[in-house]
CSV table of C-alpha atoms and ligand atoms in Angstrom, one decimal:
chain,number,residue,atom,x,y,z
A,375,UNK,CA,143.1,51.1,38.4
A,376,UNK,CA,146.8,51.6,38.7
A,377,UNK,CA,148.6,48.2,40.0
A,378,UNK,CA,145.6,46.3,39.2
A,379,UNK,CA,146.3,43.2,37.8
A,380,UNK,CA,144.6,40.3,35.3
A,381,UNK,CA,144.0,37.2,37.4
A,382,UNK,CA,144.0,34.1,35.2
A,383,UNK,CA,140.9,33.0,33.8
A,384,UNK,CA,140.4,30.1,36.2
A,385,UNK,CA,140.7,32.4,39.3
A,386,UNK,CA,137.2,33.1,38.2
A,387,UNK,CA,135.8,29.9,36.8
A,388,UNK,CA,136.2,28.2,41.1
A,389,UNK,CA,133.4,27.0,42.5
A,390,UNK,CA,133.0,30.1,44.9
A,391,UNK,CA,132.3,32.5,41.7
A,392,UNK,CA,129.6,30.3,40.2
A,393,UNK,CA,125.7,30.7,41.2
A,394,UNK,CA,122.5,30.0,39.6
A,395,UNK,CA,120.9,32.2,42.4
A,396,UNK,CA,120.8,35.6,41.8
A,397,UNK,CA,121.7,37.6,39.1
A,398,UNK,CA,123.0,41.7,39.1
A,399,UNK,CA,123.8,44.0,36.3
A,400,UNK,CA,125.2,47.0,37.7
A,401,UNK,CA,125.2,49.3,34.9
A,402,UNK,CA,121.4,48.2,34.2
A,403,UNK,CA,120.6,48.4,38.1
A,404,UNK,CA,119.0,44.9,37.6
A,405,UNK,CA,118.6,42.4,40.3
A,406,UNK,CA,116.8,38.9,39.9
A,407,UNK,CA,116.3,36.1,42.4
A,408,UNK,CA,116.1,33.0,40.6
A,409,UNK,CA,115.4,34.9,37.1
A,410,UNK,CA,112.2,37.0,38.8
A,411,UNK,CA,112.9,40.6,38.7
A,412,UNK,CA,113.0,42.4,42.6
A,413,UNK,CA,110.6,44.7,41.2
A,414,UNK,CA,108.0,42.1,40.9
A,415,UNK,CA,108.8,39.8,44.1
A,416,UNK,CA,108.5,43.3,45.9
A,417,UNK,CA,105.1,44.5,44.4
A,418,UNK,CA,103.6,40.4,44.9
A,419,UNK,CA,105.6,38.4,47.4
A,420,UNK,CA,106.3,37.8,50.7
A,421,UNK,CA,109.3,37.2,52.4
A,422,UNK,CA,108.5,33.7,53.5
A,423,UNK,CA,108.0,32.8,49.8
A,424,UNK,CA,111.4,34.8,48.4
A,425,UNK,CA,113.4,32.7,51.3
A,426,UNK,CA,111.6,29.4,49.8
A,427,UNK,CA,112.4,30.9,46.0
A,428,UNK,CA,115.6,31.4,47.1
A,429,UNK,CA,116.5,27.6,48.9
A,430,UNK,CA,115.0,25.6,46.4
A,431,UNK,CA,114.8,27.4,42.9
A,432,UNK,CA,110.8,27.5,42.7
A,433,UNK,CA,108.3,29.5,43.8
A,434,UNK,CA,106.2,27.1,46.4
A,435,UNK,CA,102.7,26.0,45.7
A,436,UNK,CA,100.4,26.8,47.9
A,437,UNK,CA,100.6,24.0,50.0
A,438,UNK,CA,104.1,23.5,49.7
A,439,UNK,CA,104.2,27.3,51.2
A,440,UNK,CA,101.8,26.5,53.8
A,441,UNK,CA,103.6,23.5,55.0
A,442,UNK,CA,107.2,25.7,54.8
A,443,UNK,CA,105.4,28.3,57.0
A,444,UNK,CA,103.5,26.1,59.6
A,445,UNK,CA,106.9,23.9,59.9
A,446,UNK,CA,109.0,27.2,60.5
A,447,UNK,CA,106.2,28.6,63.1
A,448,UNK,CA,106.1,25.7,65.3
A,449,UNK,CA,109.8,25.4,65.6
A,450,UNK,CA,110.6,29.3,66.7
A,451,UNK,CA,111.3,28.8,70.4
A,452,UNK,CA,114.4,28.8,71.3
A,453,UNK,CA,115.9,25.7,73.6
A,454,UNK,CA,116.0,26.5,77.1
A,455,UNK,CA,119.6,26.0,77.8
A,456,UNK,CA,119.8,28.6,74.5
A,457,UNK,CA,117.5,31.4,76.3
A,458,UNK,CA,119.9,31.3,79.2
A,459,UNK,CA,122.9,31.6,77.3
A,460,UNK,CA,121.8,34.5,75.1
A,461,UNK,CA,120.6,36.6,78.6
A,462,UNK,CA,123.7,35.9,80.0
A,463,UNK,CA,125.7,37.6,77.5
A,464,UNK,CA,126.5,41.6,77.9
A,465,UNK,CA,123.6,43.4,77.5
A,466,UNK,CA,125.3,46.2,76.1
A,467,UNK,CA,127.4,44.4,73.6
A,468,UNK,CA,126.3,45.3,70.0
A,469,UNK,CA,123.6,42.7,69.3
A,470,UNK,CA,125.6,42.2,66.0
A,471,UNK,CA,128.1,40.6,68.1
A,472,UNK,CA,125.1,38.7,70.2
A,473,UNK,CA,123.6,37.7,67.5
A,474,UNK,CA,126.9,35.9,65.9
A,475,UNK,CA,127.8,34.3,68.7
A,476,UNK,CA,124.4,33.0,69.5
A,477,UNK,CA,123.9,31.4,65.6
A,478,UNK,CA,127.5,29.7,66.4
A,479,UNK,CA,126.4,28.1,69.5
A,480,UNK,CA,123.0,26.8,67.3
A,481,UNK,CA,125.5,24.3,66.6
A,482,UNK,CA,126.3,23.0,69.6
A,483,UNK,CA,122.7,23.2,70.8
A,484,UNK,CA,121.6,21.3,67.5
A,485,UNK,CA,123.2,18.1,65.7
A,486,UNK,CA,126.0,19.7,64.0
A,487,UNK,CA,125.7,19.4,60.0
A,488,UNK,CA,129.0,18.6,58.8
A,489,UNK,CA,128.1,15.4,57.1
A,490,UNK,CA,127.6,16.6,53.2
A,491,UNK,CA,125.5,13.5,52.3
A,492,UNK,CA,122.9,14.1,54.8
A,493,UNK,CA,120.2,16.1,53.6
A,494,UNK,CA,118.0,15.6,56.2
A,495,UNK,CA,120.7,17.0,58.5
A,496,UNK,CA,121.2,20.2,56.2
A,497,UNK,CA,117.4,20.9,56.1
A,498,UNK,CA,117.4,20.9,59.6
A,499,UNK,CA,119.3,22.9,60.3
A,500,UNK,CA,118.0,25.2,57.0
A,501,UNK,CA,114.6,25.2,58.6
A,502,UNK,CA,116.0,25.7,62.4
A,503,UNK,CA,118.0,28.9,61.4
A,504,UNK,CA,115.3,30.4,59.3
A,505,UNK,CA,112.8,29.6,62.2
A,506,UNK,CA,114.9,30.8,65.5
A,507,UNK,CA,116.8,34.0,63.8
A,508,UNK,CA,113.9,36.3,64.9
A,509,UNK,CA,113.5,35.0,68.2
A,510,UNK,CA,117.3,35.1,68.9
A,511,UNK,CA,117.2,39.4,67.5
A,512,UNK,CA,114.0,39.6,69.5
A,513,UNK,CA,115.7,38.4,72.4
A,514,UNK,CA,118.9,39.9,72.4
A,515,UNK,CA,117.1,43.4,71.7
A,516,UNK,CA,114.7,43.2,74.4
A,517,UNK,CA,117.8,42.3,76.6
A,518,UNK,CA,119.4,45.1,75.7
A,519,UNK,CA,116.7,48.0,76.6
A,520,UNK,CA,115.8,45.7,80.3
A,521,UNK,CA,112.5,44.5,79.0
A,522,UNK,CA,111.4,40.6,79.4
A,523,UNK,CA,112.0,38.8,76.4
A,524,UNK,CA,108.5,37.2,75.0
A,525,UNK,CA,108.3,34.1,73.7
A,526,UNK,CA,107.2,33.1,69.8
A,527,UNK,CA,103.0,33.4,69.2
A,528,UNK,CA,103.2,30.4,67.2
A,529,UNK,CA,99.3,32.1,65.9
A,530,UNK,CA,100.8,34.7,64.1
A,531,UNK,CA,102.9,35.7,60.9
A,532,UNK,CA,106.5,35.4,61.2
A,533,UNK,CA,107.1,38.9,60.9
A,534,UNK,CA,104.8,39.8,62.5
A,535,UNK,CA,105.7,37.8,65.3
A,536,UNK,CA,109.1,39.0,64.9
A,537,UNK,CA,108.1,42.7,65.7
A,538,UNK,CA,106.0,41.5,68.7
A,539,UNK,CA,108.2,40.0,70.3
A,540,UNK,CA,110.6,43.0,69.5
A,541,UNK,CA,108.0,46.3,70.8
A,542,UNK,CA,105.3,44.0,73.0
A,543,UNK,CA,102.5,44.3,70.8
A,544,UNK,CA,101.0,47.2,72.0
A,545,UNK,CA,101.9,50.1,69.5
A,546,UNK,CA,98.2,51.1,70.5
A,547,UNK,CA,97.1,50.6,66.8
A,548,UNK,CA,96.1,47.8,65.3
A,549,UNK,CA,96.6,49.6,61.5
A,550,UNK,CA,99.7,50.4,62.6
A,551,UNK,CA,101.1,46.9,63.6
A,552,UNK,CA,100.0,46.0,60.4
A,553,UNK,CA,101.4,48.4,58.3
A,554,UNK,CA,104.7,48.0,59.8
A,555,UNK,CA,104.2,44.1,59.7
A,556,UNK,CA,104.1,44.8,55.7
A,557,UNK,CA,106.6,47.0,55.4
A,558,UNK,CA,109.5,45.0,57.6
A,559,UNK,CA,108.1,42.1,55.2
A,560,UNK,CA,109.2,44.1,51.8
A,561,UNK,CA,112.6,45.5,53.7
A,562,UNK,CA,113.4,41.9,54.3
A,563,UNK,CA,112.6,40.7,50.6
A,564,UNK,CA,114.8,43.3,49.7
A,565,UNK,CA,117.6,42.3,51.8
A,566,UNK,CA,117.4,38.8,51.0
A,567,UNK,CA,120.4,38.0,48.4
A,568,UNK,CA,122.8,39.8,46.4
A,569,UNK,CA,125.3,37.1,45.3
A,570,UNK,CA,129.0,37.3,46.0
A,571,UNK,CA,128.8,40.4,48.3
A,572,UNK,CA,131.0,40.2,51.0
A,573,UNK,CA,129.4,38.5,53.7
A,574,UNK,CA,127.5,36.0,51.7
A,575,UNK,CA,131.2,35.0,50.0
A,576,UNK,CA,132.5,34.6,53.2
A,577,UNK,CA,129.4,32.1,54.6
A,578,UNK,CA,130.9,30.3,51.0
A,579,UNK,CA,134.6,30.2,51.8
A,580,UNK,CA,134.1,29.2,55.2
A,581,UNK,CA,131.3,26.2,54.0
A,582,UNK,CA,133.4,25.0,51.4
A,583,UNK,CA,135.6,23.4,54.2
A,584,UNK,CA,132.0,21.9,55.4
A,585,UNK,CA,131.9,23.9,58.3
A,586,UNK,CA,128.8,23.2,59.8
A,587,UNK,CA,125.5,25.8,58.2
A,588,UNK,CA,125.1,27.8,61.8
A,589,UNK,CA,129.4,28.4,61.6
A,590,UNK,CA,129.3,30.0,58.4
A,591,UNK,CA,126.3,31.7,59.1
A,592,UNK,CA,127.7,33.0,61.7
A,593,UNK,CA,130.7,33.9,60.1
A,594,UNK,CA,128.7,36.0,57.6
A,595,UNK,CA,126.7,37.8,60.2
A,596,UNK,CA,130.9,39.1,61.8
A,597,UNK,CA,131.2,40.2,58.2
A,598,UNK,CA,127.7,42.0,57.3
A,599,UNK,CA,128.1,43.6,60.5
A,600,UNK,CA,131.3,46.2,59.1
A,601,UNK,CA,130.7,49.6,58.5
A,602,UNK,CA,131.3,49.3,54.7
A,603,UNK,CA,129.0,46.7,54.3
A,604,UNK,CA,125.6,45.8,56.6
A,605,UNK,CA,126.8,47.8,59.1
A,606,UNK,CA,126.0,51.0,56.8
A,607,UNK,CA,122.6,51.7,57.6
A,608,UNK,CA,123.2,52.1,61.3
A,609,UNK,CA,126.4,55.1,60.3
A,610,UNK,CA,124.0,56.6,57.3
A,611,UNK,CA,121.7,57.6,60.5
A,612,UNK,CA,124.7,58.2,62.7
A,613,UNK,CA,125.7,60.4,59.5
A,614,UNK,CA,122.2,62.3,59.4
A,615,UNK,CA,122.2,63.0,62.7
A,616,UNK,CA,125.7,64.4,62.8
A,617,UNK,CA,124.8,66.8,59.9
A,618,UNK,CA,121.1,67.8,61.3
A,619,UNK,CA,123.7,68.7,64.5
A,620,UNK,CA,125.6,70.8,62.1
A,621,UNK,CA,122.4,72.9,61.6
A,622,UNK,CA,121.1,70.4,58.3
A,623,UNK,CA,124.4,71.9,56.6
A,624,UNK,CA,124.9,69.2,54.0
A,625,UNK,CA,126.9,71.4,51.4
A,626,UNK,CA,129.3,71.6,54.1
A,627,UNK,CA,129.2,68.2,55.1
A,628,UNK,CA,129.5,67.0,51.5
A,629,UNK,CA,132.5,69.1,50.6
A,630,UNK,CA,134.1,67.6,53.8
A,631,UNK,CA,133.4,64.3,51.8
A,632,UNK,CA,135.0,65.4,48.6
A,633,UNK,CA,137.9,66.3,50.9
A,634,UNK,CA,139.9,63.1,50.9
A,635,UNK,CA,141.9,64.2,53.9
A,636,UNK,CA,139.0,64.2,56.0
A,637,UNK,CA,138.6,60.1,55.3
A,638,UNK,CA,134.9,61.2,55.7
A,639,UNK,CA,132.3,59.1,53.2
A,640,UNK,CA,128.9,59.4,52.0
A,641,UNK,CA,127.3,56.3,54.1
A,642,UNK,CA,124.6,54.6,52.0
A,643,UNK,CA,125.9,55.5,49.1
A,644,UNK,CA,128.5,54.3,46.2
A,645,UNK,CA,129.0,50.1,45.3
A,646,UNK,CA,131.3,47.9,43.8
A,647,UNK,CA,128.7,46.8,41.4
A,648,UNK,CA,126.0,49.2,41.0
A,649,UNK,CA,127.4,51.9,38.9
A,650,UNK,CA,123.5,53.1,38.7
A,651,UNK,CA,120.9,53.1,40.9
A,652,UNK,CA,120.7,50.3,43.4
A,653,UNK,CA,117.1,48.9,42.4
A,654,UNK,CA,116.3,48.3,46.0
A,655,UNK,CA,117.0,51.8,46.7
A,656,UNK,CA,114.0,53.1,45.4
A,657,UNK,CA,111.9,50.8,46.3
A,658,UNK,CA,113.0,51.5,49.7
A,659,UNK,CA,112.8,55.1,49.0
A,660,UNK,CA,109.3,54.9,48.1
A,661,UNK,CA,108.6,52.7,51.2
A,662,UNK,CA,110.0,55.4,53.4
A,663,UNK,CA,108.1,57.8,52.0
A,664,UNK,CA,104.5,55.8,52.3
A,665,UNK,CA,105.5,55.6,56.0
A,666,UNK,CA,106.7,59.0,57.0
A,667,UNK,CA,104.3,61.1,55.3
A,668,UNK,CA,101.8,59.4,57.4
A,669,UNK,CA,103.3,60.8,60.3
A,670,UNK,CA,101.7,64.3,61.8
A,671,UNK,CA,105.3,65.9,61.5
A,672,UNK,CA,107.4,65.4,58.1
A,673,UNK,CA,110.6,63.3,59.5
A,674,UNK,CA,113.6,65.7,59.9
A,675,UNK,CA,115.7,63.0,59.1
A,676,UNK,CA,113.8,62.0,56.0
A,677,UNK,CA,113.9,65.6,54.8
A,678,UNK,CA,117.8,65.9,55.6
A,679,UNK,CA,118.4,62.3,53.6
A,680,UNK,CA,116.2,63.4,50.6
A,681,UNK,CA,118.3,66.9,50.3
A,682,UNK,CA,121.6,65.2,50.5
A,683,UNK,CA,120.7,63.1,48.0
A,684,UNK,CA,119.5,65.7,45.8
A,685,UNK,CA,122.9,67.4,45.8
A,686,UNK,CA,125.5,65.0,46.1
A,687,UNK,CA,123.4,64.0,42.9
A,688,UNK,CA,123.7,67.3,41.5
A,689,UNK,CA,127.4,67.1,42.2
A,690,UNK,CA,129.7,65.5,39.5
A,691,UNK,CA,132.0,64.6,42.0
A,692,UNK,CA,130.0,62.1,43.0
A,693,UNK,CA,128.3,61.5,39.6
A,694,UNK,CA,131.6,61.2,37.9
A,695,UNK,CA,132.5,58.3,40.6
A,696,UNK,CA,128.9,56.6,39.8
A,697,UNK,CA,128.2,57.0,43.4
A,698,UNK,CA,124.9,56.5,43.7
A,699,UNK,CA,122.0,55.6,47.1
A,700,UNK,CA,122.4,51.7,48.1
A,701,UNK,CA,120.0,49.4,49.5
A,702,UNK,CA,121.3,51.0,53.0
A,703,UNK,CA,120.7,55.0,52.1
A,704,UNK,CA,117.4,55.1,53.3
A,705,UNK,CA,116.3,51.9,55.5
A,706,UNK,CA,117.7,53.5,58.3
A,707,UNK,CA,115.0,56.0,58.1
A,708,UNK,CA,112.0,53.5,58.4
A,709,UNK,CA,113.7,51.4,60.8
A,710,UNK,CA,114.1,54.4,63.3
A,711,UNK,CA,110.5,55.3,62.5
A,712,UNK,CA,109.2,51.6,63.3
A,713,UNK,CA,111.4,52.4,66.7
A,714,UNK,CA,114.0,50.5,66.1
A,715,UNK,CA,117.4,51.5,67.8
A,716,UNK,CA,120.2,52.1,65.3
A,717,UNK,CA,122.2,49.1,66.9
A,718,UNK,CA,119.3,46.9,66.0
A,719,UNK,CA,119.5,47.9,62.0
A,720,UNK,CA,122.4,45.7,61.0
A,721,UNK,CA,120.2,42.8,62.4
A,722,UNK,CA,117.7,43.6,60.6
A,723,UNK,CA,119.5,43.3,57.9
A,724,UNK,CA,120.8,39.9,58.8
A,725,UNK,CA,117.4,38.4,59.2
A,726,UNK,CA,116.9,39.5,55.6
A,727,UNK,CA,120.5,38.1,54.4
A,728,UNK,CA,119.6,34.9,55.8
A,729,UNK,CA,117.8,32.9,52.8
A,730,UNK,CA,120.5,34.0,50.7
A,731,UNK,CA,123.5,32.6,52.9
A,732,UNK,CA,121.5,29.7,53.0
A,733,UNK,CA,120.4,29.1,49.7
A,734,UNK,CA,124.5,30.1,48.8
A,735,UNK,CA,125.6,27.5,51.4
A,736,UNK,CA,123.4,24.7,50.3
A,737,UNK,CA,124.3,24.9,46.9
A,738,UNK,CA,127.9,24.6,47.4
A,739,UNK,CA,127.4,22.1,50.3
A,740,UNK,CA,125.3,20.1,47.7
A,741,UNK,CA,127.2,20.2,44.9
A,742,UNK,CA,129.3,17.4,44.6
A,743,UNK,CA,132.0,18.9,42.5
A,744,UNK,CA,132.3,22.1,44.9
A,745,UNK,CA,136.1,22.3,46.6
A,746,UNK,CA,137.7,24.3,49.3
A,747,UNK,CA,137.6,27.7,49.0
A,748,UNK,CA,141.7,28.5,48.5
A,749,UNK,CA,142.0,32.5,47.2
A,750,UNK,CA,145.6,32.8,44.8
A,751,UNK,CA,147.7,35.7,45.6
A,752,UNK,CA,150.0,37.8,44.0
A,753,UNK,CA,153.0,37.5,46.1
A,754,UNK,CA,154.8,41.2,46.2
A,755,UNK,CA,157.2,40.8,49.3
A,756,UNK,CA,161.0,40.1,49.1
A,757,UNK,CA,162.8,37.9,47.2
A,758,UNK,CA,164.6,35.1,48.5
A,759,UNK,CA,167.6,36.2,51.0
A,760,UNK,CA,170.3,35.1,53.1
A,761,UNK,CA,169.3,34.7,57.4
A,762,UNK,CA,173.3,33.9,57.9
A,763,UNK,CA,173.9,37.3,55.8
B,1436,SDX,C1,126.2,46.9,51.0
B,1436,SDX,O1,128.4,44.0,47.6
B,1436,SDX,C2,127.1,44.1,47.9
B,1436,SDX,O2,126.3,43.6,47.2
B,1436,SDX,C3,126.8,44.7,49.2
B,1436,SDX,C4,125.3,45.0,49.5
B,1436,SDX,C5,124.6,43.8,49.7
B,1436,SDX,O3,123.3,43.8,49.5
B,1436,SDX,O4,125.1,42.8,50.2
B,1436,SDX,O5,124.8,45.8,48.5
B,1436,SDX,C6,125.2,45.8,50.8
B,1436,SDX,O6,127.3,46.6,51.6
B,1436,SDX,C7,126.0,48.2,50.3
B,1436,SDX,C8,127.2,49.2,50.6
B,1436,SDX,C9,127.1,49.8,51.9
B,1436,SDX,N1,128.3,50.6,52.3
B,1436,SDX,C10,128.2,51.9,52.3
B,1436,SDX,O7,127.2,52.6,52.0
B,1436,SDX,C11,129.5,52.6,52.8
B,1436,SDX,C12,129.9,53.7,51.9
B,1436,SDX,N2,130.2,53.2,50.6
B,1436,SDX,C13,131.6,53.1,50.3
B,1436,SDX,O8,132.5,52.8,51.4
B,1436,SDX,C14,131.9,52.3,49.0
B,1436,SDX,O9,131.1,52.9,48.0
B,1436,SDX,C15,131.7,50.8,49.0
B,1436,SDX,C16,132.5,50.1,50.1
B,1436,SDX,C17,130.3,50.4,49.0
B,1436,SDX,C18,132.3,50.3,47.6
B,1436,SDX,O10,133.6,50.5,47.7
B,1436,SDX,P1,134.5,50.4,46.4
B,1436,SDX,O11,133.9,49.7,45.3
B,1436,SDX,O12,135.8,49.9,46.8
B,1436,SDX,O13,134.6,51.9,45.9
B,1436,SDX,P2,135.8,52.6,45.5
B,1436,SDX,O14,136.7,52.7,46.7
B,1436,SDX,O15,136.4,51.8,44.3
B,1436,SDX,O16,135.3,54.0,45.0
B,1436,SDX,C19,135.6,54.6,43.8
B,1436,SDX,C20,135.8,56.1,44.1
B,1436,SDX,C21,137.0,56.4,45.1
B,1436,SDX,O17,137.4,57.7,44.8
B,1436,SDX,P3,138.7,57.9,43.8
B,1436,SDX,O18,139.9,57.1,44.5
B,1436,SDX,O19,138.3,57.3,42.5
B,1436,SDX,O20,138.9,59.4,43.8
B,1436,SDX,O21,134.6,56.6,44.8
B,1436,SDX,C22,135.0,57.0,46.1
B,1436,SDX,C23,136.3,56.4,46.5
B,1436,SDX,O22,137.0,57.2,47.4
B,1436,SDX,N3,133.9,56.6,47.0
B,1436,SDX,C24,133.3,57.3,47.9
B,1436,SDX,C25,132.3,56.6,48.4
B,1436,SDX,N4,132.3,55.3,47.9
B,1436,SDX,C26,133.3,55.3,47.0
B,1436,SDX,N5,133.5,58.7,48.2
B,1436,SDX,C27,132.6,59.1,49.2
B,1436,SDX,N6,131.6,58.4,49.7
B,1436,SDX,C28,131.5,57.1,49.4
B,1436,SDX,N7,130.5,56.5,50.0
């Protein structure tokens, strides 16, 4: 666009710019972990098995997945010290905000993992991230609506542990549990990587000064947790339910969006690289619909999400802009149907993130030719001039 400028070539060819992890084309809507389509991982996987996919470039053997499991199970209660710390932060700060300053403090709780060379340090604290994230959300959530926080059931599935210790465990139906066990499973898998989006290049910039694994992280989840990026899915509701307040008016809504003045945008939609469809869009969108139609009464919100995206598709306003649904347009919907609160949906999306900041970190941290992360710019101020006059 106007005043856009070539970088040179090796602005491109650093470190920070190079992956073997995942791979997008955004006028194909193609997204691969490790060279397996997200089609496929989403039909056959689990979560637990991506995150492995993801960290170590293979899918795990059996045994190899049963050992990553039972190792991340047994390691999902928090420190004691921790526990306190986390409930005596404000219960009514965003748990976004908890949940970054908790995963900075891992550090201090935990040997810190500066040291490149040692990779026994660096799958610690791989394993001990991976296996307290969930607690930490669970925690800071059931803070936050005055319930007592539970404690890992080291018996159980890690997501399905994770929404235990979220709702208690006593959604009354077994089925249920289950269903939403599954389907929290597939939104994480989903979630997991999308290589040099915003937060994951900044858990990259700040590693490549060998910050310590839980700093970057942390660092990331400050960055996933903007409105323009992870923090989406929490305004597309706050979107729906401003327009179901407007009496479900979304042509009026919309043209309020096409009115630049306004500084009004179409949440969960648009993306710097998807100029299609967002593959994990519909996959989502399917997901949603497998859940809400199970419901007795269709979801208003569902409805009012599935109409705007009808028209703003029918509108070449936003076609002409190759503004499309994103991964965020309609996870929103589920999450709010699982009963999640809408400040919880950003973490949610963190705990899926998390394999790919890792597997992102680690290959940087690892690779013995990686250097400091140190941006060029283009400087545009004033030239040289005179303080005496
Ligand atoms: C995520 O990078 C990743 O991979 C991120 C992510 C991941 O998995 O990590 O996919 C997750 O962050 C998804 C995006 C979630 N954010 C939103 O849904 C917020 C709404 N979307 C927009 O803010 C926007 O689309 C962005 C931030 C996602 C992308 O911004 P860009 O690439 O800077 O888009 P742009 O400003 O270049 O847009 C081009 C045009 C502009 O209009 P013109 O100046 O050409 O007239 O499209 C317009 C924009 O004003 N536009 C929108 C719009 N997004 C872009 N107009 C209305 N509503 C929108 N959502």
């Amino acid at each position: 666009r106007a005043g856009m400028v070539t970088l040179d070539p090796g602005f491109a060819n650093t470190a920070a710019c190079q992956s073997k992890i995942t791979y997008i084309d955004g006028e194909a809507g193609i997204l691969r972990y490790r060279g397996y389509p997200i089609q496929e991982l989403a039909a056959g996987s689990s979560f637990l098995e991506v995150a492995y996919l993801l960290i170590h470039g293979e899918l795990p053997g059996p045994g190899e997945l049963k050992e990553f499991t039972e190792q991340l199970r047994a390691n999902a209660a928090l420190p004691v010290e921790m526990r306190a710390m986390i409930d005596a932060l404000p219960r009514d700060g965003h748990p976004m905000i908890l949940l970054g300053a908790a995963v900075n403090t891992m550090a201090a709780f935990y040997a810190d993992t500066t040291d490149p060379d040692d990779s026994d340090q660096v799958d610690r604290a791989t394993m001990l991230l991976l296996a307290q994230l969930p607690t930490v959300a669970a925690r800071i959530y059931r803070n936050s609506a005055g319930e007592q926080p539970l404690e890992p059931d080291h018996s159980l599935g890690y997501v399905e542990d994770f929404v235990r210790m979220t709702f208690g465990g006593d959604s009354g139906s077994r089925e249920l549990d289950e269903l939403y066990a599954k389907a929290m499973d597939l939104l994480l898998i989903l979630h997991a990587d999308h290589e040099q989006n915003c937060s994951t290049a900044t858990v990259r910039v700040v590693g490549s000064s060998q910050a310590s694994l839980y700093g970057s992280v942390s660092a990331g989840i400050n960055a996933l947790f903007g409105p323009l990026h992870g923090g989406a899915n929490q305004a597309v509701l706050e979107m729906l339910e401003e327009i179901r307040g407007l009496g479900g008016d979304v042509d009026s809504f919309l043209a309020k969006v096409k009115d630049k003045e306004s500084g009004t945008r179409l949440m969960g939609f648009g993306h710097r690289v998807y100029k299609n469809f967002d593959p994990r869009s519909k996959e989502i969108k399917e997901l949603a619909a497998q859940i809400l139609h199970r419901q007795e009464q269709p979801d208003e919100l569902f409805e009012l999400a599935l109409r705007l995206e009808g028209r703003a598709l029918a509108d070449s306003y936003f076609t002409d802009r190759k503004l499309y649904p994103n991964v965020d347009f309609y996870s929103g919907v589920i999450y709010r149907a699982m009963g999640f609160p809408t400040s919880m949906f950003t973490v949610l999306f963190a705990l899926g993130r998390l394999p790919g900041w890792i597997a992102h970190w680690r290959e940087q941290r690892l690779d013995p030719a990686a250097r400091i992360a140190r941006p060029r710019q283009l400087y545009v101020g004033p030239a040289q001039r005179s303080y005496n006059g």
